Tab-separated table of C-alpha atoms in Angstrom:
chain	number	residue	atom	x	y	z
A	1	UNK	CA	98.424	263.398	-100.939
A	2	UNK	CA	101.735	261.502	-101.224
A	3	UNK	CA	102.938	259.440	-98.287
A	4	UNK	CA	106.138	261.495	-98.134
A	5	UNK	CA	104.154	264.745	-97.839
A	6	UNK	CA	101.808	263.335	-95.206
A	7	UNK	CA	104.654	261.953	-93.137
A	8	UNK	CA	106.485	265.294	-93.267
A	9	UNK	CA	103.394	267.357	-92.348
A	10	UNK	CA	102.253	265.310	-89.362
A	11	UNK	CA	105.674	264.452	-87.961
A	12	UNK	CA	106.500	268.164	-88.240
A	13	UNK	CA	103.420	268.980	-86.155
A	14	UNK	CA	104.647	266.415	-83.638
A	15	UNK	CA	108.094	268.014	-83.594
A	16	UNK	CA	106.604	271.489	-83.132
A	17	UNK	CA	104.520	270.350	-80.169
A	18	UNK	CA	107.142	268.139	-78.560
A	19	UNK	CA	109.993	270.645	-78.718
A	20	UNK	CA	107.783	273.548	-77.686
A	21	UNK	CA	107.018	271.683	-74.478
A	22	UNK	CA	110.714	270.916	-74.068
A	23	UNK	CA	111.431	274.573	-73.201
A	24	UNK	CA	108.256	274.988	-71.138
A	25	UNK	CA	109.846	274.004	-67.826
A	26	UNK	CA	112.987	276.160	-68.259
A	27	UNK	CA	110.658	279.113	-68.947
A	28	UNK	CA	108.573	278.323	-65.859
A	29	UNK	CA	111.724	278.359	-63.705
A	30	UNK	CA	111.686	282.164	-63.909
A	31	UNK	CA	108.193	282.105	-62.297
A	32	UNK	CA	108.719	279.260	-59.836
A	33	UNK	CA	111.781	280.857	-58.263
A	34	UNK	CA	109.611	283.837	-57.181
A	35	UNK	CA	107.549	281.539	-54.929
A	36	UNK	CA	108.856	281.455	-51.327
A	37	UNK	CA	110.468	278.142	-50.457
A	38	UNK	CA	111.204	277.091	-54.046
A	39	UNK	CA	114.956	277.086	-54.718
A	40	UNK	CA	116.812	277.181	-58.039
A	41	UNK	CA	118.838	274.006	-57.269
A	42	UNK	CA	115.564	272.177	-56.535
A	43	UNK	CA	114.164	273.237	-59.905
A	44	UNK	CA	117.404	272.133	-61.547
A	45	UNK	CA	116.976	268.726	-59.915
A	46	UNK	CA	113.485	268.463	-61.412
A	47	UNK	CA	114.949	269.233	-64.840
A	48	UNK	CA	117.513	266.476	-64.345
A	49	UNK	CA	114.752	264.032	-63.413
A	50	UNK	CA	112.618	264.547	-66.517
A	51	UNK	CA	115.624	264.495	-68.817
A	52	UNK	CA	116.969	261.273	-67.273
A	53	UNK	CA	113.593	259.575	-67.548
A	54	UNK	CA	113.280	260.662	-71.177
A	55	UNK	CA	116.792	259.497	-71.957
A	56	UNK	CA	116.584	256.058	-70.386
A	57	UNK	CA	113.092	255.329	-71.722
A	58	UNK	CA	114.076	256.184	-75.301
A	59	UNK	CA	115.879	252.908	-76.043
A	60	UNK	CA	113.132	250.532	-74.826
A	61	UNK	CA	110.512	252.628	-76.596
A	62	UNK	CA	112.668	252.553	-79.749
A	63	UNK	CA	112.974	248.780	-79.609
A	64	UNK	CA	109.235	248.483	-79.069
A	65	UNK	CA	108.546	250.766	-82.031
A	66	UNK	CA	110.776	248.593	-84.262
A	67	UNK	CA	108.685	245.555	-83.288
A	68	UNK	CA	105.035	246.612	-83.057
A	69	UNK	CA	104.633	248.868	-86.160
A	70	UNK	CA	102.322	251.457	-84.532
A	71	UNK	CA	104.440	254.594	-84.860
A	72	UNK	CA	101.609	257.118	-85.132
A	73	UNK	CA	99.934	255.742	-82.013
A	74	UNK	CA	103.195	255.910	-80.079
A	75	UNK	CA	103.797	259.568	-81.018
A	76	UNK	CA	100.190	260.313	-79.984
A	77	UNK	CA	100.766	258.608	-76.625
A	78	UNK	CA	103.892	260.646	-75.951
A	79	UNK	CA	102.281	264.005	-76.724
A	80	UNK	CA	99.113	263.093	-74.771
A	81	UNK	CA	101.279	262.354	-71.715
A	82	UNK	CA	103.031	265.718	-72.214
A	83	UNK	CA	99.649	267.491	-72.182
A	84	UNK	CA	98.825	265.793	-68.883
A	85	UNK	CA	102.144	266.931	-67.416
A	86	UNK	CA	101.562	270.555	-68.495
A	87	UNK	CA	98.183	270.403	-66.744
A	88	UNK	CA	99.959	269.425	-63.527
A	89	UNK	CA	102.450	272.270	-63.916
A	90	UNK	CA	99.442	274.583	-63.983
A	91	UNK	CA	97.964	272.976	-60.857
A	92	UNK	CA	101.238	273.513	-59.006
A	93	UNK	CA	100.440	277.241	-58.865
A	94	UNK	CA	97.124	276.438	-57.156
A	95	UNK	CA	98.336	273.910	-54.602
A	96	UNK	CA	101.330	275.917	-53.382
A	97	UNK	CA	101.517	273.829	-50.205
A	98	UNK	CA	102.290	270.752	-52.310
A	99	UNK	CA	104.205	272.503	-55.067
A	100	UNK	CA	107.350	270.375	-54.771
A	101	UNK	CA	105.373	267.130	-55.139
A	102	UNK	CA	103.233	268.496	-57.971
A	103	UNK	CA	106.281	269.672	-59.938
A	104	UNK	CA	107.950	266.307	-59.324
A	105	UNK	CA	105.006	264.318	-60.706
A	106	UNK	CA	104.655	266.732	-63.641
A	107	UNK	CA	108.381	266.435	-64.369
A	108	UNK	CA	108.223	262.626	-64.353
A	109	UNK	CA	105.280	262.675	-66.782
A	110	UNK	CA	107.022	265.218	-69.016
A	111	UNK	CA	110.078	262.963	-69.127
A	112	UNK	CA	107.968	259.963	-70.118
A	113	UNK	CA	106.175	261.931	-72.827
A	114	UNK	CA	109.377	263.403	-74.274
A	115	UNK	CA	110.871	259.909	-74.757
A	116	UNK	CA	108.665	259.094	-77.753
A	117	UNK	CA	108.914	261.630	-80.560
A	118	UNK	CA	112.502	261.993	-81.812
A	119	UNK	CA	113.550	258.381	-82.503
A	120	UNK	CA	110.120	257.494	-83.914
A	121	UNK	CA	109.654	260.657	-85.975
A	122	UNK	CA	113.098	260.242	-87.514
A	123	UNK	CA	112.331	256.609	-88.396
A	124	UNK	CA	109.066	257.514	-90.136
A	125	UNK	CA	110.933	260.007	-92.332
A	126	UNK	CA	113.751	257.536	-92.995
A	127	UNK	CA	111.237	254.920	-94.146
A	128	UNK	CA	109.124	257.201	-96.348
A	129	UNK	CA	111.924	259.304	-97.878
A	130	UNK	CA	114.724	256.735	-98.022
A	131	UNK	CA	118.269	257.075	-96.749
A	132	UNK	CA	119.605	259.676	-99.190
A	133	UNK	CA	116.684	262.123	-99.029
A	134	UNK	CA	115.807	261.735	-95.348
A	135	UNK	CA	118.430	264.174	-93.913
A	136	UNK	CA	116.887	267.011	-95.943
A	137	UNK	CA	113.374	265.976	-94.890
A	138	UNK	CA	114.553	265.845	-91.282
A	139	UNK	CA	115.940	269.343	-91.696
A	140	UNK	CA	112.564	270.741	-92.710
A	141	UNK	CA	110.900	268.664	-90.013
A	142	UNK	CA	113.417	269.900	-87.449
A	143	UNK	CA	112.701	273.500	-88.387
A	144	UNK	CA	109.196	273.049	-86.983
A	145	UNK	CA	110.728	271.759	-83.762
A	146	UNK	CA	112.788	274.928	-83.622
A	147	UNK	CA	109.699	277.001	-84.376
A	148	UNK	CA	107.974	275.305	-81.431
A	149	UNK	CA	110.936	276.065	-79.156
A	150	UNK	CA	110.749	279.669	-80.302
A	151	UNK	CA	106.997	280.260	-80.139
A	152	UNK	CA	105.850	278.284	-77.107
A	153	UNK	CA	108.007	280.104	-74.498
A	154	UNK	CA	106.883	283.539	-75.701
A	155	UNK	CA	103.271	282.302	-75.965
A	156	UNK	CA	103.545	281.028	-72.404
A	157	UNK	CA	105.004	284.307	-71.137
A	158	UNK	CA	102.231	286.366	-72.735
A	159	UNK	CA	99.500	283.898	-71.719
A	160	UNK	CA	100.627	284.067	-68.102
A	161	UNK	CA	100.870	287.869	-68.314
A	162	UNK	CA	97.312	288.232	-69.659
A	163	UNK	CA	95.469	285.317	-68.034
A	164	UNK	CA	97.501	284.445	-64.954
A	165	UNK	CA	99.663	281.441	-64.163
A	166	UNK	CA	97.036	278.697	-64.286
A	167	UNK	CA	94.860	279.820	-67.223
A	168	UNK	CA	97.930	280.838	-69.199
A	169	UNK	CA	99.441	277.371	-68.836
A	170	UNK	CA	96.143	275.654	-69.659
A	171	UNK	CA	96.097	277.328	-73.078
A	172	UNK	CA	99.216	275.247	-73.809
A	173	UNK	CA	97.383	272.144	-72.537
A	174	UNK	CA	94.508	272.627	-75.000
A	175	UNK	CA	96.758	273.073	-78.018
A	176	UNK	CA	98.912	270.068	-77.011
A	177	UNK	CA	95.865	267.785	-76.746
A	178	UNK	CA	94.506	269.002	-80.085
A	179	UNK	CA	97.882	268.364	-81.708
A	180	UNK	CA	98.031	264.814	-80.312
A	181	UNK	CA	94.706	263.823	-81.867
A	182	UNK	CA	95.487	265.471	-85.229
A	183	UNK	CA	98.761	263.526	-85.401
A	184	UNK	CA	97.017	260.257	-84.540
A	185	UNK	CA	94.687	260.688	-87.514
A	186	UNK	CA	97.307	262.086	-89.863
A	187	UNK	CA	99.791	259.231	-89.387
A	188	UNK	CA	97.204	256.449	-89.527
A	189	UNK	CA	98.362	255.658	-93.094
A	190	UNK	CA	101.914	254.767	-92.051
A	191	UNK	CA	103.058	251.153	-91.879
A	192	UNK	CA	106.697	250.079	-91.921
A	193	UNK	CA	105.898	247.007	-94.002
A	194	UNK	CA	105.169	249.249	-97.013
A	195	UNK	CA	108.715	250.624	-97.051
A	196	UNK	CA	111.043	248.159	-95.300
A	197	UNK	CA	111.841	246.052	-98.375
A	198	UNK	CA	112.676	249.079	-100.518
A	199	UNK	CA	114.838	250.777	-97.889
A	200	UNK	CA	116.725	247.701	-96.763
A	201	UNK	CA	117.456	246.153	-100.159
A	202	UNK	CA	117.397	248.690	-102.979
A	203	UNK	CA	119.427	251.484	-101.375
A	204	UNK	CA	121.981	249.374	-99.566
A	205	UNK	CA	123.149	247.082	-102.334
A	206	UNK	CA	123.987	244.346	-99.830
A	207	UNK	CA	124.287	240.694	-100.677
A	208	UNK	CA	121.278	238.590	-99.844
A	209	UNK	CA	123.243	235.764	-98.269
A	210	UNK	CA	123.393	237.278	-94.837
A	211	UNK	CA	121.448	240.071	-93.199
A	212	UNK	CA	123.354	242.794	-91.331
A	213	UNK	CA	123.393	242.730	-87.548
A	214	UNK	CA	123.158	245.604	-85.100
A	215	UNK	CA	126.629	244.847	-83.704
A	216	UNK	CA	128.155	245.498	-87.153
A	217	UNK	CA	127.536	249.197	-86.538
A	218	UNK	CA	128.242	249.298	-82.797
A	219	UNK	CA	131.634	251.082	-83.019
A	220	UNK	CA	130.173	253.933	-85.066
A	221	UNK	CA	127.129	254.249	-82.802
A	222	UNK	CA	129.055	254.163	-79.527
A	223	UNK	CA	131.641	256.746	-80.605
A	224	UNK	CA	128.930	259.046	-81.927
A	225	UNK	CA	126.959	258.563	-78.706
A	226	UNK	CA	130.014	259.558	-76.629
A	227	UNK	CA	130.551	262.741	-78.653
A	228	UNK	CA	126.854	263.619	-78.468
A	229	UNK	CA	126.820	262.888	-74.716
A	230	UNK	CA	129.657	265.321	-73.977
A	231	UNK	CA	128.292	267.959	-76.354
A	232	UNK	CA	124.849	267.681	-74.803
A	233	UNK	CA	126.256	268.174	-71.299
A	234	UNK	CA	127.257	271.641	-72.436
A	235	UNK	CA	124.162	272.298	-74.533
A	236	UNK	CA	121.464	271.198	-72.088
A	237	UNK	CA	123.324	272.232	-68.965
A	238	UNK	CA	123.337	275.808	-70.211
A	239	UNK	CA	120.086	276.127	-72.170
A	240	UNK	CA	117.985	275.031	-69.180
A	241	UNK	CA	119.181	278.051	-67.212
A	242	UNK	CA	119.595	280.591	-70.034
A	243	UNK	CA	116.070	282.046	-69.480
A	244	UNK	CA	116.948	282.686	-65.825
A	245	UNK	CA	120.390	284.028	-66.826
A	246	UNK	CA	118.757	286.441	-69.296
A	247	UNK	CA	116.224	287.503	-66.672
A	248	UNK	CA	119.112	288.309	-64.301
A	249	UNK	CA	120.984	290.307	-66.945
A	250	UNK	CA	118.026	292.130	-68.521
A	251	UNK	CA	115.839	292.332	-65.385
A	252	UNK	CA	112.711	291.533	-67.388
A	253	UNK	CA	110.825	288.293	-68.105
A	254	UNK	CA	109.338	289.938	-71.205
A	255	UNK	CA	112.776	290.781	-72.656
A	256	UNK	CA	113.945	287.295	-71.692
A	257	UNK	CA	111.017	285.881	-73.687
A	258	UNK	CA	111.909	288.065	-76.693
A	259	UNK	CA	115.545	286.905	-76.740
A	260	UNK	CA	114.448	283.263	-76.557
A	261	UNK	CA	111.759	283.744	-79.208
A	262	UNK	CA	113.970	285.580	-81.709
A	263	UNK	CA	116.988	283.339	-81.150
A	264	UNK	CA	115.190	280.057	-81.653
A	265	UNK	CA	113.699	281.330	-84.905
A	266	UNK	CA	117.216	281.077	-86.379
A	267	UNK	CA	117.125	277.281	-85.992
A	268	UNK	CA	114.042	277.219	-88.245
A	269	UNK	CA	116.479	278.097	-91.043
A	270	UNK	CA	119.430	276.265	-89.513
A	271	UNK	CA	117.869	272.817	-89.415
A	272	UNK	CA	117.106	272.472	-93.158
A	273	UNK	CA	120.417	274.204	-93.962
A	274	UNK	CA	122.471	271.732	-91.964
A	275	UNK	CA	120.273	268.826	-93.090
A	276	UNK	CA	121.243	269.659	-96.680
A	277	UNK	CA	124.871	269.906	-95.594
A	278	UNK	CA	124.703	266.336	-94.245
A	279	UNK	CA	123.484	265.126	-97.638
A	280	UNK	CA	126.201	267.015	-99.554
A	281	UNK	CA	129.220	266.821	-97.244
A	282	UNK	CA	128.453	264.062	-94.741
A	283	UNK	CA	127.504	263.919	-91.083
A	284	UNK	CA	131.022	264.036	-89.610
A	285	UNK	CA	131.861	267.301	-91.380
A	286	UNK	CA	128.530	268.864	-90.395
A	287	UNK	CA	128.838	267.835	-86.744
A	288	UNK	CA	132.275	269.478	-86.647
A	289	UNK	CA	130.998	272.741	-88.164
A	290	UNK	CA	127.989	273.016	-85.836
A	291	UNK	CA	130.092	272.175	-82.757
A	292	UNK	CA	132.718	274.836	-83.495
A	293	UNK	CA	130.173	277.574	-84.288
A	294	UNK	CA	128.067	276.886	-81.197
A	295	UNK	CA	131.111	276.829	-78.892
A	296	UNK	CA	132.556	280.118	-80.163
A	297	UNK	CA	129.302	282.074	-80.155
A	298	UNK	CA	128.138	280.903	-76.738
A	299	UNK	CA	131.446	282.114	-75.350
A	300	UNK	CA	130.852	285.510	-76.980
A	301	UNK	CA	127.257	285.523	-75.684
A	302	UNK	CA	128.575	285.419	-72.112
A	303	UNK	CA	130.713	288.521	-72.695
A	304	UNK	CA	127.893	290.959	-73.580
A	305	UNK	CA	125.060	292.583	-71.621
A	306	UNK	CA	122.946	294.571	-74.071
A	307	UNK	CA	119.643	293.221	-75.387
A	308	UNK	CA	120.702	293.596	-79.039
A	309	UNK	CA	124.041	291.798	-78.703
A	310	UNK	CA	122.619	289.080	-76.460
A	311	UNK	CA	119.952	288.399	-79.063
A	312	UNK	CA	122.348	288.413	-82.027
A	313	UNK	CA	124.963	286.139	-80.468
A	314	UNK	CA	122.467	283.714	-78.938
A	315	UNK	CA	120.662	283.591	-82.285
A	316	UNK	CA	123.854	282.494	-84.100
A	317	UNK	CA	124.556	279.978	-81.324
A	318	UNK	CA	121.069	278.474	-81.626
A	319	UNK	CA	121.353	278.418	-85.439
A	320	UNK	CA	124.205	275.918	-85.147
A	321	UNK	CA	123.589	274.196	-81.813
A	322	UNK	CA	119.946	273.201	-82.309
A	323	UNK	CA	120.465	271.298	-85.536
A	324	UNK	CA	120.869	267.876	-83.950
A	325	UNK	CA	117.772	266.253	-85.411
A	326	UNK	CA	118.782	266.374	-89.098
A	327	UNK	CA	122.532	266.296	-88.431
A	328	UNK	CA	122.721	263.412	-85.959
A	329	UNK	CA	119.718	261.353	-86.980
A	330	UNK	CA	120.168	262.169	-90.670
A	331	UNK	CA	123.718	260.810	-90.401
A	332	UNK	CA	122.398	257.693	-88.645
A	333	UNK	CA	119.709	257.222	-91.326
A	334	UNK	CA	122.392	257.203	-94.040
A	335	UNK	CA	124.586	254.643	-92.267
A	336	UNK	CA	122.326	252.311	-90.271
A	337	UNK	CA	119.937	249.776	-91.917
A	338	UNK	CA	116.242	250.586	-91.601
A	339	UNK	CA	115.448	247.579	-89.437
A	340	UNK	CA	117.642	249.060	-86.682
A	341	UNK	CA	116.575	252.663	-87.229
A	342	UNK	CA	114.537	253.480	-84.143
A	343	UNK	CA	116.768	251.754	-81.588
A	344	UNK	CA	119.823	253.423	-83.182
A	345	UNK	CA	118.074	256.792	-83.105
A	346	UNK	CA	117.154	256.181	-79.466
A	347	UNK	CA	120.758	255.351	-78.535
A	348	UNK	CA	122.052	258.560	-80.115
A	349	UNK	CA	119.185	260.868	-79.207
A	350	UNK	CA	117.750	259.481	-75.979
A	351	UNK	CA	120.931	258.282	-74.283
A	352	UNK	CA	123.592	260.463	-75.907
A	353	UNK	CA	121.610	263.673	-76.241
A	354	UNK	CA	119.127	263.501	-73.369
A	355	UNK	CA	121.001	261.528	-70.685
A	356	UNK	CA	124.101	263.542	-71.549
A	357	UNK	CA	121.995	266.658	-71.171
A	358	UNK	CA	120.760	265.422	-67.805
A	359	UNK	CA	124.349	265.011	-66.639
A	360	UNK	CA	125.008	268.586	-67.731
A	361	UNK	CA	121.944	269.906	-65.907
A	362	UNK	CA	122.958	267.931	-62.803
A	363	UNK	CA	126.446	269.454	-62.904
A	364	UNK	CA	125.056	272.988	-63.279
A	365	UNK	CA	122.615	272.339	-60.423
A	366	UNK	CA	125.448	271.095	-58.196
A	367	UNK	CA	127.579	274.147	-58.965
A	368	UNK	CA	124.659	276.427	-58.111
A	369	UNK	CA	124.070	274.452	-54.911
A	370	UNK	CA	127.637	275.099	-53.755
A	371	UNK	CA	127.076	278.790	-54.540
A	372	UNK	CA	129.006	279.139	-57.775
A	373	UNK	CA	127.410	282.045	-59.642
A	374	UNK	CA	125.217	281.255	-62.634
A	375	UNK	CA	127.569	283.216	-64.902
A	376	UNK	CA	130.676	281.315	-63.772
A	377	UNK	CA	128.794	278.048	-64.113
A	378	UNK	CA	128.008	278.865	-67.744
A	379	UNK	CA	131.702	279.581	-68.339
A	380	UNK	CA	132.748	276.256	-66.825
A	381	UNK	CA	130.309	274.363	-69.055
A	382	UNK	CA	132.183	275.595	-72.140
A	383	UNK	CA	134.863	273.035	-71.251
A	384	UNK	CA	132.521	270.247	-72.386
A	385	UNK	CA	131.843	271.985	-75.695
A	386	UNK	CA	135.585	272.128	-76.363
A	387	UNK	CA	136.009	268.481	-75.315
A	388	UNK	CA	133.293	267.344	-77.735
A	389	UNK	CA	135.172	269.086	-80.562
A	390	UNK	CA	138.434	267.400	-79.516
A	391	UNK	CA	136.744	263.973	-79.705
A	392	UNK	CA	135.512	264.457	-83.290
A	393	UNK	CA	138.547	262.850	-85.015
A	394	UNK	CA	137.587	259.546	-83.341
A	395	UNK	CA	134.300	259.418	-85.284
A	396	UNK	CA	134.440	257.088	-88.314
A	397	UNK	CA	133.294	258.511	-91.644
A	398	UNK	CA	130.215	257.180	-93.406
A	399	UNK	CA	132.392	255.393	-96.000
A	400	UNK	CA	134.573	253.636	-93.428
A	401	UNK	CA	131.514	252.455	-91.473
A	402	UNK	CA	130.000	250.896	-94.593
A	403	UNK	CA	133.304	249.260	-95.564
A	404	UNK	CA	133.656	247.729	-92.113
A	405	UNK	CA	130.050	246.481	-92.039
A	406	UNK	CA	130.407	244.908	-95.500
A	407	UNK	CA	133.361	242.846	-94.247
A	408	UNK	CA	131.027	241.329	-91.651
A	409	UNK	CA	128.212	240.583	-94.111
């Protein structure tokens, strides 16, 4: 089996598992809020905690990954930690007296585990596929992440329905542990040293006199991080509470699970579609398209109440909004040299996407705490989606970034 095929298969399994667990806690909110003494703002605070931890740990983990050359082991470690956190979420339903503490510890562990996959998985694909082909590979890889986000919530809902809270959650634990060990074996072939010379020299066409430095690309990275940060405030601030919003509108956890399941299937197609768009038309153009579509259709989503229309509009929203892996990191892979790949990915994904998302969740939680309705809170969060679109003209194009970096080489 070719290295490219192996890297795509096993990083895709990692993406499926990692992103499936990403929506696990938002789905559990609908069950936790039925327990006396557990408040929605408290659960929102827990979501902020695990997102902040994930976001701030991403950069140091990215730098470590660039140095130690054990990418498969690091992805295994992250998913193993996630499995341990899911186990604690299950225990929280047993030890109701200590539920706040159990959820807190589980949230911290989930945040630690979620810090590993995205920057490292994107780097593996960038190394094995090269800069030009990697956005498309990331698109197919990202589709498995979307499939995980679609399947795991509905699996969790049905598992809890059939087996109860604890046993239903532990089914997710078993599959997560199995996935971690399969990935560890499947990525054992990967070593950066096999690809670094080819990716740094042959595709860049840079002069050998002086190697590029990270600061040569800082303007591009910081502007992109700002745009992603603001966009993610809207995206994560809303998506964390959409299951509860749907439960309030539809009055059914089962229907809520169906809307989430069907909607996130659209991103299975959306990720490779927008990954190909990055290759053909560039990252700046694709970011603009996905931002505009997601903003418009989330606004329409808030205007309807029927199951069919909620599903259709949220499905189109998800199709565009949850394309960040190939769009953002595919754009970075085309512009940034391979030796800075994981720390650049971590800056964009972990700080911009996840810390920005944490800020959004914190804002939503605060608004709920001061008794703003969940619906009005969702409406207010649209402001950040519009702001992220307004900031897009500040983002340098791929060509201008390369021209500027060549002046410094």
